[in-house]
CSV table of C-alpha atoms in Angstrom, one decimal:
chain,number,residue,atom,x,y,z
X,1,UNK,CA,0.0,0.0,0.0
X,2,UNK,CA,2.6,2.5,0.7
X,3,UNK,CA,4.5,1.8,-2.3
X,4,UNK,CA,1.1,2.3,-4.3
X,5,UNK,CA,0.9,5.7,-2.5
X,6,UNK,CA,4.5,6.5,-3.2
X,7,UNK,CA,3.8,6.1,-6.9
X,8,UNK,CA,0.9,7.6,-6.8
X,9,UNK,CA,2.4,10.8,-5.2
X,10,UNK,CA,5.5,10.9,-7.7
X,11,UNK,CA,3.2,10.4,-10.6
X,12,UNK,CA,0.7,13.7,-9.4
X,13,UNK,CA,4.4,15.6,-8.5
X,14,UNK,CA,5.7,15.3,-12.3
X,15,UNK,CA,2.2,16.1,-13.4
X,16,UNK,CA,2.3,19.4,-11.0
X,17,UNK,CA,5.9,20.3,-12.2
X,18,UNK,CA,5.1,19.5,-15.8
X,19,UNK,CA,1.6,21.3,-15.8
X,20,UNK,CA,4.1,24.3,-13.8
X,21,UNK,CA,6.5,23.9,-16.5
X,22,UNK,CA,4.4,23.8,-19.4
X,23,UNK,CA,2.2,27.2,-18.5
X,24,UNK,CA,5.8,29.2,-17.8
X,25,UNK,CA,7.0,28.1,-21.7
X,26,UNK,CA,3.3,29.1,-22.7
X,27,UNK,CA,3.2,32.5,-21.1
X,28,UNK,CA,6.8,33.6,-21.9
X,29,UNK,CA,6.0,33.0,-25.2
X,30,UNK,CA,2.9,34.3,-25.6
X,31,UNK,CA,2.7,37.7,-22.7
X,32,UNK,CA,6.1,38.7,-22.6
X,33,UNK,CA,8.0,40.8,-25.4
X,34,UNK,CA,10.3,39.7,-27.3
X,35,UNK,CA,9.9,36.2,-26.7
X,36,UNK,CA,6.3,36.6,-29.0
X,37,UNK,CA,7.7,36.2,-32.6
X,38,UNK,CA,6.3,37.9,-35.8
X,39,UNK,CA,7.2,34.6,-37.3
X,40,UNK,CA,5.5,32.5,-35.3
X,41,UNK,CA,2.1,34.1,-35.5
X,42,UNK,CA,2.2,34.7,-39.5
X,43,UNK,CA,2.6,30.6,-39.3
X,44,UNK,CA,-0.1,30.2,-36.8
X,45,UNK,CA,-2.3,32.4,-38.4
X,46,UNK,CA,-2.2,30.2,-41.5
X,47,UNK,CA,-2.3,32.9,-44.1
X,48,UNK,CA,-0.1,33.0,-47.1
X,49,UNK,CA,0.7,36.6,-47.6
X,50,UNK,CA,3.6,35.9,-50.2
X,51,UNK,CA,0.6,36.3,-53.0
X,52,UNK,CA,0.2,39.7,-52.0
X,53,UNK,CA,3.6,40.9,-51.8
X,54,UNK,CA,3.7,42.8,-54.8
X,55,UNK,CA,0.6,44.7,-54.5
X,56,UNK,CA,1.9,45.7,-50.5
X,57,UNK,CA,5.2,46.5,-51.8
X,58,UNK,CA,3.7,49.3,-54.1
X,59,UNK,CA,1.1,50.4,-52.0
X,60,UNK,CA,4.1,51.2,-49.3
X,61,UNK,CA,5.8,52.8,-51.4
X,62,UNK,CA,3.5,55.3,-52.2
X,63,UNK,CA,2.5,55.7,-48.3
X,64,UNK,CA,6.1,56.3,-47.8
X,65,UNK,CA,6.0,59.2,-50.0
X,66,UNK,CA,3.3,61.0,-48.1
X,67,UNK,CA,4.0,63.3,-45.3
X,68,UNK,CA,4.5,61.8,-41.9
X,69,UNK,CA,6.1,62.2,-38.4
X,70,UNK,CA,6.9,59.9,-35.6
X,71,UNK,CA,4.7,61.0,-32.5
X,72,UNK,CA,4.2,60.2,-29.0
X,73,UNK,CA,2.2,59.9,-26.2
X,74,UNK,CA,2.5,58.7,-22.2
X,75,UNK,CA,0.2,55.7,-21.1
X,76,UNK,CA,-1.8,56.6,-18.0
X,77,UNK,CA,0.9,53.6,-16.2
X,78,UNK,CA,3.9,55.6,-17.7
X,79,UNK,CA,4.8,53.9,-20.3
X,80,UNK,CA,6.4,55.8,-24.0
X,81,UNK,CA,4.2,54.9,-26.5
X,82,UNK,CA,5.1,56.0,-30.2
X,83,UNK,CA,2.8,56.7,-33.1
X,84,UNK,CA,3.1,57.5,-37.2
X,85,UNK,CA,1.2,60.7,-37.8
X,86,UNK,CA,0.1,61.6,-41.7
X,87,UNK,CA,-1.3,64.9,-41.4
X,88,UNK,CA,-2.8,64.7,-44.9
X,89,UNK,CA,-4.9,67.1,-46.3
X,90,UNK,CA,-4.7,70.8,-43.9
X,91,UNK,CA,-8.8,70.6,-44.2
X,92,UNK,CA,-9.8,67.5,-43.7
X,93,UNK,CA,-12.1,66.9,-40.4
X,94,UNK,CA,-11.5,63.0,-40.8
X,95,UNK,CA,-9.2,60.9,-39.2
X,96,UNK,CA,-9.0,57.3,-38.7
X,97,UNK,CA,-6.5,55.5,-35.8
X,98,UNK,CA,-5.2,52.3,-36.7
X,99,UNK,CA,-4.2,49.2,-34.4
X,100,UNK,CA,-2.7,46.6,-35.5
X,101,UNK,CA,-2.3,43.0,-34.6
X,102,UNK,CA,-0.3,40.5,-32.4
X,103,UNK,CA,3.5,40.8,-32.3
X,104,UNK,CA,3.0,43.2,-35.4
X,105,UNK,CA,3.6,46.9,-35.7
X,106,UNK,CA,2.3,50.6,-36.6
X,107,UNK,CA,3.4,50.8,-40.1
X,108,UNK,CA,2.8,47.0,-40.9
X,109,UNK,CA,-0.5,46.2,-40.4
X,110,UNK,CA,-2.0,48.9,-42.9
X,111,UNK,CA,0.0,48.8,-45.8
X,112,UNK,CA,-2.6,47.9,-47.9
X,113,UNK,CA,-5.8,50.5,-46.6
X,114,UNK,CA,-3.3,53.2,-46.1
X,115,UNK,CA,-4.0,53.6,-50.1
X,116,UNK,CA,-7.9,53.7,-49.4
X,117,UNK,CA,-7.3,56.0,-46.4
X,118,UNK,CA,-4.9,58.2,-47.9
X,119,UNK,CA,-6.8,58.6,-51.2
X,120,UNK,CA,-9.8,59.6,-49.2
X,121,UNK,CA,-8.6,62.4,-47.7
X,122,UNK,CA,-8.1,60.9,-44.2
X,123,UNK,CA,-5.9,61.8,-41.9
X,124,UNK,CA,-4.2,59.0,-40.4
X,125,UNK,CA,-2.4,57.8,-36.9
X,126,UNK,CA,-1.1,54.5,-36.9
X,127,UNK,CA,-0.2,53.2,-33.1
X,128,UNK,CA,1.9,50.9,-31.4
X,129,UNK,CA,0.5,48.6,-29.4
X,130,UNK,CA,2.2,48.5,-25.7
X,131,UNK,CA,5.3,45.8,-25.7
X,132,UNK,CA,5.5,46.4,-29.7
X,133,UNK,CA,7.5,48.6,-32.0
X,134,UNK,CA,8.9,51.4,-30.6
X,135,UNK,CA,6.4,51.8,-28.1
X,136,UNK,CA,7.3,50.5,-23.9
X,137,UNK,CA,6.1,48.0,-22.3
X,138,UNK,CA,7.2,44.6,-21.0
X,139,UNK,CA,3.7,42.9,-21.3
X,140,UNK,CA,1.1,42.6,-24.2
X,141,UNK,CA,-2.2,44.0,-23.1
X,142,UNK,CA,-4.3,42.3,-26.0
X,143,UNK,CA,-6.6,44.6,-25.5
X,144,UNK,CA,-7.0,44.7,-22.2
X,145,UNK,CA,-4.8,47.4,-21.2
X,146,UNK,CA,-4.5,48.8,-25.2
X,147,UNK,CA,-8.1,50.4,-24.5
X,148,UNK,CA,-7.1,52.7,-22.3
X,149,UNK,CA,-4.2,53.8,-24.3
X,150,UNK,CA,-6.7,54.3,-27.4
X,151,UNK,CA,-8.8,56.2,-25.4
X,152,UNK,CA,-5.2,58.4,-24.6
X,153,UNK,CA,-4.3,58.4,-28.8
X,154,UNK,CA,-7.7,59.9,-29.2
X,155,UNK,CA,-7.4,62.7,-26.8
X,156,UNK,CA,-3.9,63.2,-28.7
X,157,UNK,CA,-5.5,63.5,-31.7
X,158,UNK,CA,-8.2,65.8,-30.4
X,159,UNK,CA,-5.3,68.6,-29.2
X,160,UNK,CA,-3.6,68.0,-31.8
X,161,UNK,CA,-6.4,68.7,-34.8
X,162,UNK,CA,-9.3,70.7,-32.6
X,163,UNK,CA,-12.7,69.9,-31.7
X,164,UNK,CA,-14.3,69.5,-35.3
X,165,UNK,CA,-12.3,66.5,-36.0
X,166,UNK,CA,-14.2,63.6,-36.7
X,167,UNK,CA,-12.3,60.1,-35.4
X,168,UNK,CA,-12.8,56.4,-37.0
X,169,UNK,CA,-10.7,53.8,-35.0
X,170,UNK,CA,-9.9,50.7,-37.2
X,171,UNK,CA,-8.3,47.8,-35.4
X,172,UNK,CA,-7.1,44.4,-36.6
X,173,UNK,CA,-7.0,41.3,-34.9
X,174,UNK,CA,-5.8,42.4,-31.1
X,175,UNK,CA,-6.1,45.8,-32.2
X,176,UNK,CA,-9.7,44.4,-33.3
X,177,UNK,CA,-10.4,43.3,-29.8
X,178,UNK,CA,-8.3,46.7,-28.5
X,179,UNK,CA,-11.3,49.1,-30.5
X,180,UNK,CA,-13.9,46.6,-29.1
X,181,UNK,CA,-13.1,46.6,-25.5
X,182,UNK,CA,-12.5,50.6,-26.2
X,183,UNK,CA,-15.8,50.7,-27.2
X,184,UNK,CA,-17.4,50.2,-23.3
X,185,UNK,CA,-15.6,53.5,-22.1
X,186,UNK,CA,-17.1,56.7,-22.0
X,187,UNK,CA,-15.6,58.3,-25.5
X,188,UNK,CA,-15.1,62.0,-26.3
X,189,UNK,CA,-17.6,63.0,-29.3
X,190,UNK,CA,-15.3,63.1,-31.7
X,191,UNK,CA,-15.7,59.4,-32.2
X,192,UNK,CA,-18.0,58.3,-35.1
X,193,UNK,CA,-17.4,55.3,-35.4
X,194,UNK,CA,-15.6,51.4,-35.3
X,195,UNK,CA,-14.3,49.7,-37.5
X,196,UNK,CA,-13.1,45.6,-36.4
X,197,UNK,CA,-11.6,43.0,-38.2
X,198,UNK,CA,-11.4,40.2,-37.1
X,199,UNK,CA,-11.0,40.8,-33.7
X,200,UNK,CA,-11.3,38.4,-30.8
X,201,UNK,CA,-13.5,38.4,-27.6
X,202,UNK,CA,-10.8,37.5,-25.4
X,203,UNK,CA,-7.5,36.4,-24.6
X,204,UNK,CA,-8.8,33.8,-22.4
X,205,UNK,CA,-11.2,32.4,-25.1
X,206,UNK,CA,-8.6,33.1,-28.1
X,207,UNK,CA,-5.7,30.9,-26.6
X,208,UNK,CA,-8.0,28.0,-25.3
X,209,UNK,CA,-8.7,28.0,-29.1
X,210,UNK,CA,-5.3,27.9,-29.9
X,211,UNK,CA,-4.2,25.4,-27.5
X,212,UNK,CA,-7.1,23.2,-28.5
X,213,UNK,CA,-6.7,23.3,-32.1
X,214,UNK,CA,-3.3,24.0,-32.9
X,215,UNK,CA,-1.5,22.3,-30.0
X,216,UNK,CA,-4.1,19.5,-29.5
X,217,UNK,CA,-3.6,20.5,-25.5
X,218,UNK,CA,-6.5,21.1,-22.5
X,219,UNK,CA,-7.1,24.8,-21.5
X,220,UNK,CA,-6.5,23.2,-17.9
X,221,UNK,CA,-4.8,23.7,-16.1
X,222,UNK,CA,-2.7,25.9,-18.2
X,223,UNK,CA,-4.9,29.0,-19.0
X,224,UNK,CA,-6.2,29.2,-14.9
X,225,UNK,CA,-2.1,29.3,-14.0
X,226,UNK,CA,-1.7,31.9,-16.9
X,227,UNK,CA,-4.0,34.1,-15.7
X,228,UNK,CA,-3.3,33.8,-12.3
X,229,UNK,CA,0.4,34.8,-13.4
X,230,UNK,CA,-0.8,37.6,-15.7
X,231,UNK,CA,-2.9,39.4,-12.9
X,232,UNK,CA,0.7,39.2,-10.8
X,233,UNK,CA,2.8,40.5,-13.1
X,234,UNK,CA,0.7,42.5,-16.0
X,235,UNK,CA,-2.3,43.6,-14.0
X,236,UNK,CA,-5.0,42.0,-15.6
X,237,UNK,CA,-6.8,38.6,-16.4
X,238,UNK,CA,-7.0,36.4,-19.2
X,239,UNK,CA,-10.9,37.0,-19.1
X,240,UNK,CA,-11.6,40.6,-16.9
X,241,UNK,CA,-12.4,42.6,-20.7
X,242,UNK,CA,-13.8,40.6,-22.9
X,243,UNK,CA,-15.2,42.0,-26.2
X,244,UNK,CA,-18.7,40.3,-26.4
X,245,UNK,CA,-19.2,41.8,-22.6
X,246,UNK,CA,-17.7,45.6,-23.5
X,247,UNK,CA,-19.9,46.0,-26.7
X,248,UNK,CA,-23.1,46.0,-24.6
X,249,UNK,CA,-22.0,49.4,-23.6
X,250,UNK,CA,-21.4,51.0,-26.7
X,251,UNK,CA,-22.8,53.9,-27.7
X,252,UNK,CA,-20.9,54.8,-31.2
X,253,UNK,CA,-22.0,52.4,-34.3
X,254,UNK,CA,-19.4,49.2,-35.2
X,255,UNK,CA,-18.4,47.3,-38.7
X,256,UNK,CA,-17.7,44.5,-37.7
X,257,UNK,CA,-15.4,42.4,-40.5
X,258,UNK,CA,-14.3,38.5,-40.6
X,259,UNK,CA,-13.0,35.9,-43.2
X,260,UNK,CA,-15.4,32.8,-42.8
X,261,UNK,CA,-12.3,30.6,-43.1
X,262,UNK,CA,-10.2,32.3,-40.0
X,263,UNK,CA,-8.3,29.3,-38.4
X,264,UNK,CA,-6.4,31.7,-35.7
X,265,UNK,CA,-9.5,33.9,-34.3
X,266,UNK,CA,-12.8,32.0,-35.4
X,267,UNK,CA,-15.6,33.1,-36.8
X,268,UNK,CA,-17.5,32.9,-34.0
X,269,UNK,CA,-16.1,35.2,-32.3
X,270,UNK,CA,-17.8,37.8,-34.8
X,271,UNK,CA,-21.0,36.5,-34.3
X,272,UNK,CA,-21.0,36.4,-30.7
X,273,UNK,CA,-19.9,40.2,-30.2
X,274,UNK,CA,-22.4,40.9,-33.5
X,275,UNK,CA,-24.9,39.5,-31.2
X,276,UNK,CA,-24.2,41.8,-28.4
X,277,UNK,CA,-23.6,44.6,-29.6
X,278,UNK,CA,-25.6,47.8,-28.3
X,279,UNK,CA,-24.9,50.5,-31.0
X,280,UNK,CA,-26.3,50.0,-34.7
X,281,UNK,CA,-24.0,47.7,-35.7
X,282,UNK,CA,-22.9,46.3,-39.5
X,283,UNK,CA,-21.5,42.8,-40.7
X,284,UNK,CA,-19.7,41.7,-43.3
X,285,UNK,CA,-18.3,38.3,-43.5
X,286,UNK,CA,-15.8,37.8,-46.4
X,287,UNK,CA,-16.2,33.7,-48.0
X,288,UNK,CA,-12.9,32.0,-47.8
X,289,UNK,CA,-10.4,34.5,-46.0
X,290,UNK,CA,-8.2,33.6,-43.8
X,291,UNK,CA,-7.3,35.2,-40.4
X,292,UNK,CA,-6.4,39.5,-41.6
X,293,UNK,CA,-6.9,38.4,-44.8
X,294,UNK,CA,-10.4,40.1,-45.6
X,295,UNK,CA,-9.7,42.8,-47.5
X,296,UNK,CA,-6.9,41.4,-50.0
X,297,UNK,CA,-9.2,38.7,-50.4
X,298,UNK,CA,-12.2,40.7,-51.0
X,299,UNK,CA,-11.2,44.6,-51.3
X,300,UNK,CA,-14.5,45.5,-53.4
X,301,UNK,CA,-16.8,44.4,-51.1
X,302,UNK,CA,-14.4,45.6,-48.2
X,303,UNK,CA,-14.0,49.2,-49.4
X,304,UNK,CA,-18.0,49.5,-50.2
X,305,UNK,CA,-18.6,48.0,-46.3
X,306,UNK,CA,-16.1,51.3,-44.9
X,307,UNK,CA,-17.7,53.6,-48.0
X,308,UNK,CA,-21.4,52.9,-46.8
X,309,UNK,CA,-20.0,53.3,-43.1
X,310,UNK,CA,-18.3,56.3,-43.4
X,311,UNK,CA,-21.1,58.3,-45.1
X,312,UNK,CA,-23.6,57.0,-42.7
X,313,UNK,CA,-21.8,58.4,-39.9
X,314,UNK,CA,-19.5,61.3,-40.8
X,315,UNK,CA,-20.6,64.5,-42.1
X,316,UNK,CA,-17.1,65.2,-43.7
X,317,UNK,CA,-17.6,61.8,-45.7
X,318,UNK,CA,-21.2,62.2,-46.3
X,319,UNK,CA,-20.7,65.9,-47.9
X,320,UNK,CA,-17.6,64.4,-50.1
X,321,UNK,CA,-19.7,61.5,-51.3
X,322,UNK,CA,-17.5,59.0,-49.8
């Protein structure tokens, strides 16, 4: 009997230290930057981008060639944040702020809409998330924490271009979720509107995806430890904002955008904060794209969804015909 319970006790101590071990290599790879690779989530994420290189290399080019400074702002923790201004056109009352995805940065992310942006007479700022780019930070905020630095880049913008400006955020993937979650806080007036793709109801519910369909592992008990360590160290949970929850308080009206075949951030994700949403709120699901892949795979359809958007609910767009 003993020896049974000796056993018994060794086999539930390597599962313990395993289990231990396991959700450390898991979180330093995923919460922590510089241990989260750009090349590991372009794999993940299962979209082949090589087919649109050549149109993203152009369409940089020409952003390049546009007016633009390198600004920043202070988080409300402290933390440097940077930003890519284009001022674009001295009249223009509409701007649009751009976040951009996991382990990616300011200038990557909107390569290809800065041509439907530029040409549209918007004014852009494209952000750094926290713990990406230039921008401070040790942990990723997915969202989280990134809604209160939105709500920071949007009372930069408003000192910086006056009252009469007219703000559009636009986020992808984490910066998706980041202009969800941004959505439940009391926003200046300036904001008309939100723009999502693909964006994910929470780290909590995104990563037990991943682990379950990518690593062919439990969420216990490795998401529980990983939150318990993230609350420690980065200040929030794997589940205290969670998209679906923050777009019951929204008051400014959403487009909500996903590719049906989104391996990295299901498509259910959409529907669930479609669902829940409290402002008028706008769908448009693009057959066959990938995760981020919506509007190279569909850019008609994508650029009529933000047209019909924008000249609902801007004044500058709806005078310009846009």
């Amino acid at each position: 009997m003993n020896k049974i319970i000796g056993v018994a006790a060794a086999i539930a101590g390597i599962t313990v230290a395993a289990s231990a071990g396991g959700t450390a290599y898991f979180y330093r790879r995923t919460m922590k930057r510089y241990n989260a690779k750009v090349e590991r989530t372009m794999k993940m994420s299962g979209t082949d981008w090589s087919q649109y290189m050549p149109l993203m290399e152009k369409r940089k080019a020409y952003m390049l060639e546009q007016p633009h400074e390198e600004v920043y702002m202070t988080s409300k923790d402290g933390l440097k944040l940077h930003g890519c201004f284009f001022p674009g056109p001295a009249d223009s009352k509409k701007l649009v702020i751009c976040f951009h995805g996991y382990t990616s940065q300011c200038m990557s992310d909107y390569i290809g809409l800065s041509d439907y942006y530029l040409k549209h007479g918007f004014r852009m700022l494209l952000v750094d998330a926290r713990a990406h780019g230039q921008s401070e930070g040790t942990y990723i905020g997915f969202g989280c924490l990134d809604r209160y630095d939105a709500l920071g880049w949007i009372n930069w913008v408003i000192d910086k271009c006056g009252e009469n400006i007219e703000i559009f955020l636009h986020g992808t993937s984490m910066g998706g979720a980041t202009v969800l979650m941004t959505s439940g806080l009391d926003l200046p007036k300036q904001v008309k509107g939100i723009v999502s793709d693909c964006g994910f109801t929470s780290p909590k519910e995104v990563f037990t995806h991943v682990l379950h369909s990518m690593y062919h592992l439990p969420a216990f008990p490795i998401i529980p430890l990983a939150d318990k360590i993230n609350k420690k160290k980065a200040g929030y949970g794997l589940d205290d904002c969670n998209a679906a929850r923050e777009v019951r308080k929204a008051k400014v009206p959403m487009l909500l955008i996903h590719g049906d075949n989104d391996s990295f951030v299901p498509c259910w994700m959409c529907e669930e904060i479609y669902k829940n949403c409290a402002s008028p709120t706008k769908k448009l699901i693009v057959p066959g794209a990938a995760h981020a892949e919506s509007y190279y795979k569909d850019m008609k359809a994508y650029e009529q969804a933000l047209d019909e958007f924008f000249a609902e609910n801007s004044e500058s767009c709806m005078k310009e015909g846009v």
